[in-house]
Amino acid sequence: MDLATLTGQLRALRDEALPRIGAAPDLAALEELDVAYLGRKGGALSGLMRGIGQLPPEDRPRVGLLVNEVREAVEGALANARERAAGAALAGRLVAETVDVTTPGRPVARGSLHPIQETIGRIAEIFGQFGFVSYEGPEIESDATNFRMLNIPPDHPARDLWDTLYVDIDGGLLRTHTSPGQIRVMHAETPPIRALLPGRCFRYEAVDAAHASEFFQVEGLMVDEGTTLADLRGLLDEFAHAMFGAGRATRFRPGYYPFTEPSVAFDVGCLVCGGSGCPACGRTGWMTILGAGMVHPVVLQYGGIDPERFQGFAFGMGVERIAMLRHGIADVRIFLDNDLRFLEQFR
Amino acid sequence: MRVPLGWLRDYVHFDLAPDALAERLTLLGFEVKGLERWGAEWRNVVVGELLTVEKHPRADRLSLTTVRVGPGEPLQIVCGARNIAPGQRVPVALPGALLPGNRAIERTEKMGIVSNGMLCSGDELRLSVDGEGILILPADTIVGTALTDLYGDWVLDVDVKPNRGDALCLVGLAREVAAATGGVARFPVVALREDGPPIGDVLGVTVEDPELCPRFVARRVDGVRVAPSPEHVQRRLLAAGMRPVSNVVDATNFVMLELGKPTHAFDAACVARDASGRAVLVVRTARDGERLETLDHVARTLTPDTLLIADADGPLAIAGVMGGAASEVGAATQDVIIESAVFDPVSIRRTAFRYALRSEASLRFEKGQESRLARIGADRVAELIVAWSGGRAASGRVDTDPDESAPARVGYRPARVDRLLGTDLGPEAQAALLARVGIGTEPSMPGSEIVIAAGSMPLSVHAAPGEARDAVVPSWRRDILVEADLAEEVVRLAGYETVVGKTPDTAMPHVRPNPLELRDALRAALAGAGLTEVVTPALVAPGQAAALGWPVLAADGVAGEIAIDGPAVTVTNPLSERHSVLRSGLVGSLLDVLALNERHGRGDVAIFEVGKGYAKAPDGAPAEWWRLGLLLAGSSGAPAWNRPARPYDLDDAKGIVELLARVLSRSEPVWSPYTDGAPLHPGRAARATAPGSLAGIVGELHPSVLATWDLRTERVLVAELAIRGLSAGQLPPVRVTPVGRAQPAERDLALVVAEGVPAADLAATLRSAAGERLRELALFDIYRGAPLAPGEKSLAWRVVFAADERVLADDEVDAEVARLISAAVAAHGARLRS
């Protein structure tokens, strides 16, 4: 083996390998070529390198340089080709993995809160911004707590306002409103008091689209030395705007409850017609959303609060009424039916 | 109360359109619930003049008429009435007319003759109760006038609140209209000619119980002719919603609507006379067993506390509630006794309820009556009877208490009124407002008493010098008793809309824990986990608890959430049997929801409710407690094309309970078999216990329960849980375990045990055998079958060990695992599955 032969063979190897690498169709073919030319044991380059030992020592460095040159050329070609092949393979895979992106996604299970509870939560959130916190009282009350302590004596004509369900417990009845909670809060706290009382109420009332015998109310109570009717108006305006929109008109007019004096009915501009008058608002342009008033001195005293020093207001609203106005619900019976076709609209 | 505006104008002048008046009244506290065009129903009904009236050629009982209704050709109309004659003005319903009750009038043929409309009776038009004859209009009525223009009116439906009995009448509302418009209300002037005998010769009254009847005024009119009232009176009564009866009875009803004073007329011939020939009325309570047939022709046995108007022979009427049939004024009545009394409101209300006879009269009596009205009412009724029925009124009246007390004085402090309202009106403006409803004001005597509260919790203070004024309250305003009542009157008259709202700027309370925090967190977690919240009625059918047989768990492990396994609380006056008992738990209600949704074709149901159970405690006191219930039926997860449906099973329900336990206390509940049977599948029911935080039952319902509820689905999973803090509670803050830096060691461990060994028991054994290095113990597989022997199962666990700051050596982990295995061998006869 002489120098010229060996260098010729090395150059021939390079000239043969480079086009073959360039033409290799995929990564597997490149792998074969890598082994065939550069494999440590059976590779063509290794075979030629064995010839180096037969050369005179002075020729060996020159051949060594050429071997490196050839190896680098082949390795470089393989690397380039591999990169190309990998890119092509990836592109192929991505094409193969194409899906119809217009099919529906896999649903994520999510339930919903009942609109009554959701509405109570919303009411609590709004009044919570003014420092009102929730309290609760029992649903089985007595004539004393549901009526007498609220300045509604026995046989008072105002009792006609609350048709009552009585139970087989001496003096027991199902609370007709959340107002008994006022007394409980007054006993539990000292002014300043800001309390909300959400809960279930009961009435002896024939069920129709507008009336339910079981329903929910949220009562509010605020008592301090200087709490006024003007504060009540301001707070209710904030509530109406938060619940029904900032531009919603509101109206304050006289109402009647034995446990407040003065008593208030609070209206908002009709949510259907906006105030121009329609069947939904009895053509008045207004919808009553709650009753309120300044807590009657008799009630304050039953709560253990001195009416000469403290004064305050209370309000009570029907949760279903608020929810019906807010969500466009026409029939109150739907709330306790629990038809999932209705409830799941709140998901 | 129905208020015909044409009638109201008798007592007050106003220049307001009906809707504007309605709004003014509403803003004054008299909410107008309806505004009705009375007579709007008379479409195409006009005034006609009868030109000819002849016999129908083919029908004896019909007449053939020609009627002029305007400039065109007269109309030929067939009529069945007998009271018609040429020249009369009558209402004519033209073809196309629609009468009250949606009665359409068309051109018809009657016995071969065309009739171009109909002549109308008063009854057909609801203008009077006369259905016999055609309504004959005044002779000067202009022919062709639409009847609506002639007799139409606006009628307001006014909601008069229970404290304003004084305004349950036209005069009372006229006062309010005057206050609103700055006008003056006119009280009717009574001009009674008394040309009969002195009253003392013909009538006597004895009140045996002046507590229940503080004043009794009576008059007598003899020689009346009972007949229908004048038509304009009938029209007014009908528009006001009251049916005309006769001129005498209508006089009492007219005065009730006009003045708010209920009165009663007796046929004097039916009242027993004393020795001197005087009719004598006695006011007394009923004697045991006495009976009376009331005007509605119901014979009633009277209870002893019923106040009666009686005579020597027995009861004549239930005072203030309803008259008796025997002394009713009828066609043959000649002499009339008028009763105009004041009765105790509570007595009247109780009596009306007892006999289920709440009448227009009793409604007014129970709100309290102004004493003065007893006298005026008697005079006014007598005047109207004489005017409408003829007769001669006896001179003078019987009156058991003619002293009419001076107006009440109610002290108030103008500064306190402004303080309550948040206004700055001052004493003069307040006085001017009060004057609009006839409340006069004067400076109080020094040190005078200010009544803050009356009734069952009275409170008075003494005013500082110069601080107070006295309101002089008209006798009819019985609702104004305390200072706050005057504050309401001031703001009512100023207009509630004049109160300028402001956000409260008084002291804020301290921050308080929200009692609903924990409940809300659990509800949010369940909704997030895919369950839909329901709210169901607390009142259920009496048989529900027995049909279900769900146990009431005392839940001893859950402090503060005790339930009572006691008798159900039952409603004594239920609206329906289906809602007559307060439930003791939630599962029955959840099954009702499932049944309803199944009926709508919806079988996949995953719902929960947070609600109360109720029962009577051993001492008879009511008990209420909070529970969380959930129900799963049908397929789990929302169905989708790319996910196979999987039916809910017990593990789904348990997983949800485990989620709740994690939210509550970052712990896992312990499961144990629930073997008390009752409504659950005997092999698929578990007790869940997370000590201190949660206890309850989770299981698949027994198929027999599904049958009872008529459910189609094969399996229903339910749970009811007692949860600490559900009634009122907060979630504890999360306490973090440091995350170790060293890699933990993970091993799998399959243990073969007998089928009867519960996984939870084996887990407990492994847990207690493991040292503090155990980080996780999770069951990941259960295997039965070859090569295991029948009756064996292999439970495969993933166990994770870690030390805080270093990686555990293999031999250390091996030693940990060996400890677990030997504990399992010792406790459960387990062997390692090779």
Coordinates of N, CA and C in Angstrom, one line a residue, chain B residues 552-690:
Chain B
V552 N -82.7 8.9 61.0 CA -82.3 10.2 61.4 C -81.0 10.0 62.3
L553 N -79.9 10.4 61.8 CA -78.7 10.2 62.5 C -78.4 11.2 63.5
A554 N -78.2 10.8 64.7 CA -77.9 11.7 65.8 C -76.6 12.4 65.5
A555 N -75.7 11.8 64.8 CA -74.4 12.4 64.4 C -73.6 12.9 65.5
D556 N -73.4 12.0 66.5 CA -72.7 12.3 67.7 C -71.3 12.8 67.5
G557 N -70.7 12.3 66.4 CA -69.3 12.7 66.2 C -69.1 14.1 65.6
V558 N -70.2 14.7 65.3 CA -70.2 16.0 64.6 C -70.7 17.1 65.6
A559 N -69.9 17.7 66.3 CA -70.3 18.6 67.4 C -71.2 19.7 66.8
G560 N -72.3 20.0 67.5 CA -73.1 21.1 67.2 C -74.1 20.9 66.1
E561 N -74.2 19.6 65.5 CA -75.1 19.4 64.4 C -76.0 18.2 64.7
I562 N -76.4 18.2 66.0 CA -77.3 17.1 66.5 C -78.6 17.1 65.8
A563 N -79.1 16.0 65.5 CA -80.5 15.8 65.0 C -81.3 15.1 66.0
I564 N -82.7 15.3 65.9 CA -83.6 14.7 66.8 C -84.4 13.6 66.1
D565 N -84.3 12.4 66.6 CA -85.1 11.3 66.0 C -86.5 11.3 66.8
G566 N -87.3 12.3 66.5 CA -88.5 12.5 67.2 C -89.7 12.6 66.3
P567 N -90.9 12.8 66.9 CA -92.1 12.9 66.0 C -92.0 14.1 65.1
A568 N -92.6 13.9 63.9 CA -92.6 15.0 62.9 C -93.4 16.1 63.4
V569 N -93.0 17.3 62.9 CA -93.8 18.6 63.1 C -94.8 18.6 62.0
T570 N -96.1 18.7 62.4 CA -97.1 18.7 61.4 C -97.9 20.0 61.4
V571 N -98.2 20.4 60.2 CA -99.0 21.6 60.0 C -100.4 21.3 60.3
T572 N -101.1 22.1 61.1 CA -102.4 21.9 61.5 C -103.4 22.4 60.5
N573 N -103.0 23.4 59.7 CA -103.9 23.9 58.7 C -103.3 23.9 57.3
P574 N -102.9 22.7 56.8 CA -102.1 22.6 55.6 C -103.0 23.0 54.4
L575 N -102.3 23.5 53.4 CA -102.9 23.8 52.1 C -103.3 22.6 51.4
S576 N -102.4 21.6 51.5 CA -102.7 20.3 50.9 C -102.0 19.2 51.7
E577 N -102.5 18.0 51.6 CA -101.9 16.9 52.3 C -100.5 16.7 51.9
R578 N -100.3 16.9 50.6 CA -98.9 16.7 50.0 C -97.8 17.5 50.7
H579 N -98.3 18.6 51.3 CA -97.3 19.5 51.9 C -97.8 19.8 53.3
S580 N -97.7 18.8 54.2 CA -98.4 19.0 55.5 C -97.4 18.7 56.7
V581 N -96.3 18.1 56.4 CA -95.4 17.7 57.4 C -94.0 18.2 57.1
L582 N -93.3 18.7 58.1 CA -91.9 19.1 57.9 C -91.0 17.9 57.9
R583 N -90.1 17.8 56.9 CA -89.3 16.6 56.6 C -88.3 16.5 57.7
S584 N -87.8 15.2 57.8 CA -86.8 14.9 58.8 C -85.4 14.8 58.1
G585 N -85.5 14.7 56.7 CA -84.2 14.6 56.0 C -84.5 15.0 54.5
L586 N -83.4 14.9 53.8 CA -83.4 15.4 52.4 C -83.6 14.4 51.3
V587 N -83.4 13.1 51.6 CA -83.3 12.1 50.6 C -84.6 11.9 49.8
G588 N -85.7 11.9 50.6 CA -87.0 11.8 50.0 C -87.3 12.9 49.0
S589 N -86.9 14.1 49.3 CA -87.1 15.3 48.4 C -86.3 15.1 47.2
L590 N -85.0 14.6 47.3 CA -84.2 14.4 46.2 C -84.7 13.4 45.3
L591 N -85.4 12.3 45.8 CA -86.0 11.3 45.0 C -87.2 11.9 44.2
D592 N -87.9 12.8 44.9 CA -89.0 13.5 44.2 C -88.5 14.3 43.0
V593 N -87.3 14.9 43.1 CA -86.7 15.7 42.0 C -86.3 14.7 40.9
L594 N -85.7 13.6 41.3 CA -85.4 12.6 40.3 C -86.6 12.1 39.5
A595 N -87.7 11.8 40.3 CA -88.9 11.3 39.6 C -89.4 12.3 38.6
L596 N -89.4 13.6 39.0 CA -89.9 14.7 38.1 C -89.1 14.7 36.9
N597 N -87.8 14.7 37.0 CA -86.9 14.8 35.8 C -87.0 13.5 35.0
E598 N -87.2 12.4 35.6 CA -87.4 11.2 34.8 C -88.7 11.3 33.9
R599 N -89.7 11.9 34.5 CA -91.0 12.1 33.8 C -90.7 13.0 32.6
H600 N -89.7 13.9 32.7 CA -89.4 14.7 31.5 C -88.4 14.1 30.6
G601 N -88.1 12.8 30.8 CA -87.2 12.1 30.0 C -85.8 12.3 30.3
R602 N -85.5 12.7 31.5 CA -84.2 13.1 31.9 C -83.7 12.1 33.0
G603 N -82.9 11.1 32.7 CA -82.5 10.1 33.7 C -81.2 10.4 34.3
D604 N -80.3 11.2 33.7 CA -79.0 11.5 34.2 C -79.1 12.7 35.2
V605 N -79.1 12.3 36.4 CA -79.3 13.4 37.5 C -78.2 13.3 38.5
A606 N -77.6 14.4 38.7 CA -76.6 14.6 39.8 C -76.9 15.8 40.5
I607 N -77.5 15.7 41.7 CA -78.0 16.9 42.4 C -77.6 16.8 43.9
F608 N -77.7 18.0 44.5 CA -77.4 18.1 46.0 C -78.3 19.2 46.5
E609 N -78.6 19.1 47.8 CA -79.3 20.2 48.5 C -78.7 20.3 49.9
V610 N -78.6 21.5 50.3 CA -78.3 21.8 51.7 C -79.5 22.4 52.3
G611 N -80.1 21.6 53.3 CA -81.4 22.0 53.8 C -81.6 21.5 55.2
K612 N -82.8 21.7 55.7 CA -83.0 21.4 57.1 C -83.8 20.2 57.3
G613 N -83.6 19.5 58.4 CA -84.5 18.5 58.9 C -85.2 19.1 60.2
Y614 N -86.3 18.5 60.5 CA -87.1 19.1 61.6 C -87.8 18.0 62.3
A615 N -87.9 18.1 63.6 CA -88.7 17.2 64.4 C -89.0 17.8 65.8
K616 N -89.8 17.1 66.5 CA -90.1 17.6 67.9 C -89.1 16.9 68.8
A617 N -88.6 17.7 69.7 CA -87.7 17.2 70.7 C -88.5 16.5 71.8
P618 N -87.9 15.7 72.7 CA -88.6 15.0 73.7 C -89.5 16.0 74.6
D619 N -89.0 17.2 74.8 CA -89.7 18.1 75.6 C -90.8 18.8 74.8
G620 N -91.0 18.4 73.5 CA -92.0 19.0 72.7 C -91.6 20.3 71.9
A621 N -90.4 20.7 72.2 CA -89.9 21.9 71.6 C -89.5 21.6 70.1
P622 N -89.6 22.5 69.2 CA -89.2 22.3 67.8 C -87.7 22.2 67.7
A623 N -87.2 21.3 66.9 CA -85.8 21.1 66.6 C -85.6 21.3 65.1
E624 N -84.5 21.9 64.7 CA -84.2 22.1 63.3 C -82.7 21.8 63.2
W625 N -82.3 21.2 62.1 CA -80.8 20.9 61.9 C -80.5 20.9 60.4
W626 N -79.3 21.2 60.1 CA -78.8 21.3 58.7 C -78.2 20.0 58.3
R627 N -78.5 19.6 57.1 CA -77.9 18.4 56.5 C -77.6 18.7 55.0
L628 N -76.6 17.9 54.5 CA -76.3 18.0 53.1 C -76.7 16.6 52.5
G629 N -77.5 16.7 51.5 CA -77.9 15.5 50.8 C -77.5 15.5 49.3
L630 N -77.2 14.3 48.8 CA -76.9 14.3 47.3 C -77.4 13.0 46.7
L631 N -77.6 13.1 45.4 CA -78.2 12.0 44.7 C -77.6 11.9 43.3
L632 N -77.2 10.7 42.9 CA -76.6 10.4 41.6 C -77.4 9.3 40.9
A633 N -77.8 9.5 39.7 CA -78.5 8.5 38.9 C -78.2 8.6 37.5
G634 N -78.2 7.5 36.8 CA -78.0 7.6 35.3 C -76.5 7.6 35.0
S635 N -76.1 8.3 34.0 CA -74.7 8.3 33.5 C -73.9 9.4 34.2
S636 N -72.7 9.1 34.5 CA -71.8 10.0 35.1 C -71.2 11.0 34.0
G637 N -71.0 12.2 34.3 CA -70.4 13.2 33.4 C -71.4 13.5 32.3
A638 N -71.1 14.7 31.7 CA -71.9 15.1 30.5 C -71.7 14.1 29.4
P639 N -72.7 13.6 28.7 CA -72.5 12.7 27.6 C -71.8 13.4 26.5
A640 N -71.0 12.7 25.7 CA -70.3 13.3 24.6 C -69.9 12.2 23.6
W641 N -69.7 12.6 22.3 CA -69.5 11.7 21.3 C -68.2 10.9 21.5
N642 N -67.2 11.6 22.2 CA -65.9 11.1 22.3 C -65.6 10.5 23.7
R643 N -66.7 10.2 24.5 CA -66.5 9.6 25.8 C -67.7 8.7 26.0
P644 N -67.4 7.4 26.3 CA -68.4 6.5 26.5 C -69.2 6.8 27.8
A645 N -70.5 6.6 27.8 CA -71.2 6.8 29.0 C -70.9 5.8 30.0
R646 N -70.8 6.2 31.3 CA -70.5 5.3 32.4 C -71.6 5.5 33.5
P647 N -72.3 4.4 33.9 CA -73.3 4.7 34.9 C -72.6 5.1 36.2
Y648 N -73.3 5.9 37.0 CA -72.8 6.3 38.3 C -72.8 5.0 39.2
D649 N -71.8 4.9 40.0 CA -71.8 3.8 41.0 C -71.4 4.4 42.3
L650 N -71.4 3.5 43.3 CA -71.1 3.9 44.7 C -69.8 4.6 44.8
D651 N -68.8 4.3 44.0 CA -67.6 5.0 44.1 C -67.7 6.4 43.8
D652 N -68.6 6.7 42.8 CA -68.8 8.2 42.5 C -69.3 8.9 43.7
A653 N -70.3 8.3 44.4 CA -70.8 9.0 45.5 C -69.8 9.1 46.6
K654 N -69.0 8.1 46.8 CA -68.0 8.1 47.9 C -66.9 9.2 47.5
G655 N -66.6 9.2 46.2 CA -65.6 10.2 45.8 C -66.0 11.6 46.1
I656 N -67.3 11.9 46.0 CA -67.8 13.2 46.3 C -67.8 13.5 47.8
V657 N -68.1 12.5 48.6 CA -68.0 12.6 50.0 C -66.5 12.9 50.4
E658 N -65.6 12.1 49.8 CA -64.2 12.4 50.1 C -63.8 13.8 49.7
L659 N -64.3 14.3 48.6 CA -64.0 15.7 48.2 C -64.5 16.6 49.3
L660 N -65.7 16.4 49.8 CA -66.2 17.3 50.9 C -65.3 17.2 52.1
A661 N -64.9 16.0 52.5 CA -64.0 15.8 53.7 C -62.7 16.6 53.5
R662 N -62.2 16.5 52.3 CA -60.9 17.2 52.0 C -61.1 18.7 52.2
V663 N -62.3 19.2 51.6 CA -62.5 20.7 51.7 C -62.7 21.1 53.2
L664 N -63.3 20.2 53.9 CA -63.7 20.5 55.3 C -62.4 20.5 56.2
S665 N -61.6 19.4 56.1 CA -60.6 19.2 57.1 C -59.3 18.6 56.5
R666 N -59.2 18.6 55.2 CA -58.0 18.1 54.6 C -57.8 16.6 55.0
S667 N -58.9 15.9 55.2 CA -58.7 14.5 55.7 C -59.6 13.6 54.8
E668 N -59.3 12.3 55.0 CA -60.1 11.4 54.2 C -61.2 10.8 55.2
P669 N -62.4 10.6 54.7 CA -63.3 9.9 55.6 C -63.0 8.4 55.7
V670 N -63.4 7.8 56.9 CA -63.2 6.4 57.0 C -64.5 5.7 56.6
W671 N -64.4 4.7 55.8 CA -65.6 4.0 55.4 C -65.8 2.7 56.2
S672 N -67.0 2.4 56.5 CA -67.3 1.2 57.2 C -68.7 0.7 56.7
P673 N -68.9 -0.6 56.6 CA -70.2 -1.1 56.0 C -71.4 -0.6 56.9
Y674 N -72.4 -0.1 56.2 CA -73.6 0.3 56.9 C -74.6 -0.9 56.7
T675 N -74.9 -1.5 57.9 CA -75.6 -2.8 57.8 C -77.0 -2.7 58.4
D676 N -77.5 -1.5 58.7 CA -78.8 -1.4 59.3 C -79.9 -1.5 58.3
G677 N -79.6 -1.8 57.1 CA -80.6 -2.1 56.1 C -81.4 -0.9 55.7
A678 N -82.7 -0.9 56.1 CA -83.6 0.1 55.8 C -83.6 0.4 54.3
P679 N -83.5 1.7 53.9 CA -83.7 1.9 52.5 C -82.6 1.6 51.6
L680 N -81.5 1.0 52.1 CA -80.3 0.9 51.3 C -80.0 -0.6 50.8
H681 N -79.4 -0.7 49.7 CA -78.9 -2.0 49.2 C -78.0 -2.6 50.3
P682 N -78.3 -3.8 50.8 CA -77.6 -4.3 52.0 C -76.1 -4.5 51.7
G683 N -75.7 -4.7 50.5 CA -74.3 -4.9 50.2 C -73.6 -3.6 49.7
R684 N -74.3 -2.5 49.5 CA -73.7 -1.3 48.9 C -74.1 -0.1 49.7
A685 N -73.8 -0.1 51.0 CA -74.1 1.1 51.8 C -73.0 1.2 52.8
A686 N -72.5 2.4 53.0 CA -71.4 2.7 53.8 C -71.7 3.8 54.8
R687 N -71.1 3.8 55.9 CA -71.1 4.9 56.8 C -69.8 5.6 56.6
A688 N -69.9 6.9 56.5 CA -68.7 7.7 56.3 C -68.4 8.5 57.6
T689 N -67.2 8.5 58.0 CA -66.8 9.2 59.2 C -65.5 9.9 59.0
A690 N -65.6 11.2 59.1 CA -64.3 12.0 59.2 C -64.4 12.7 60.6

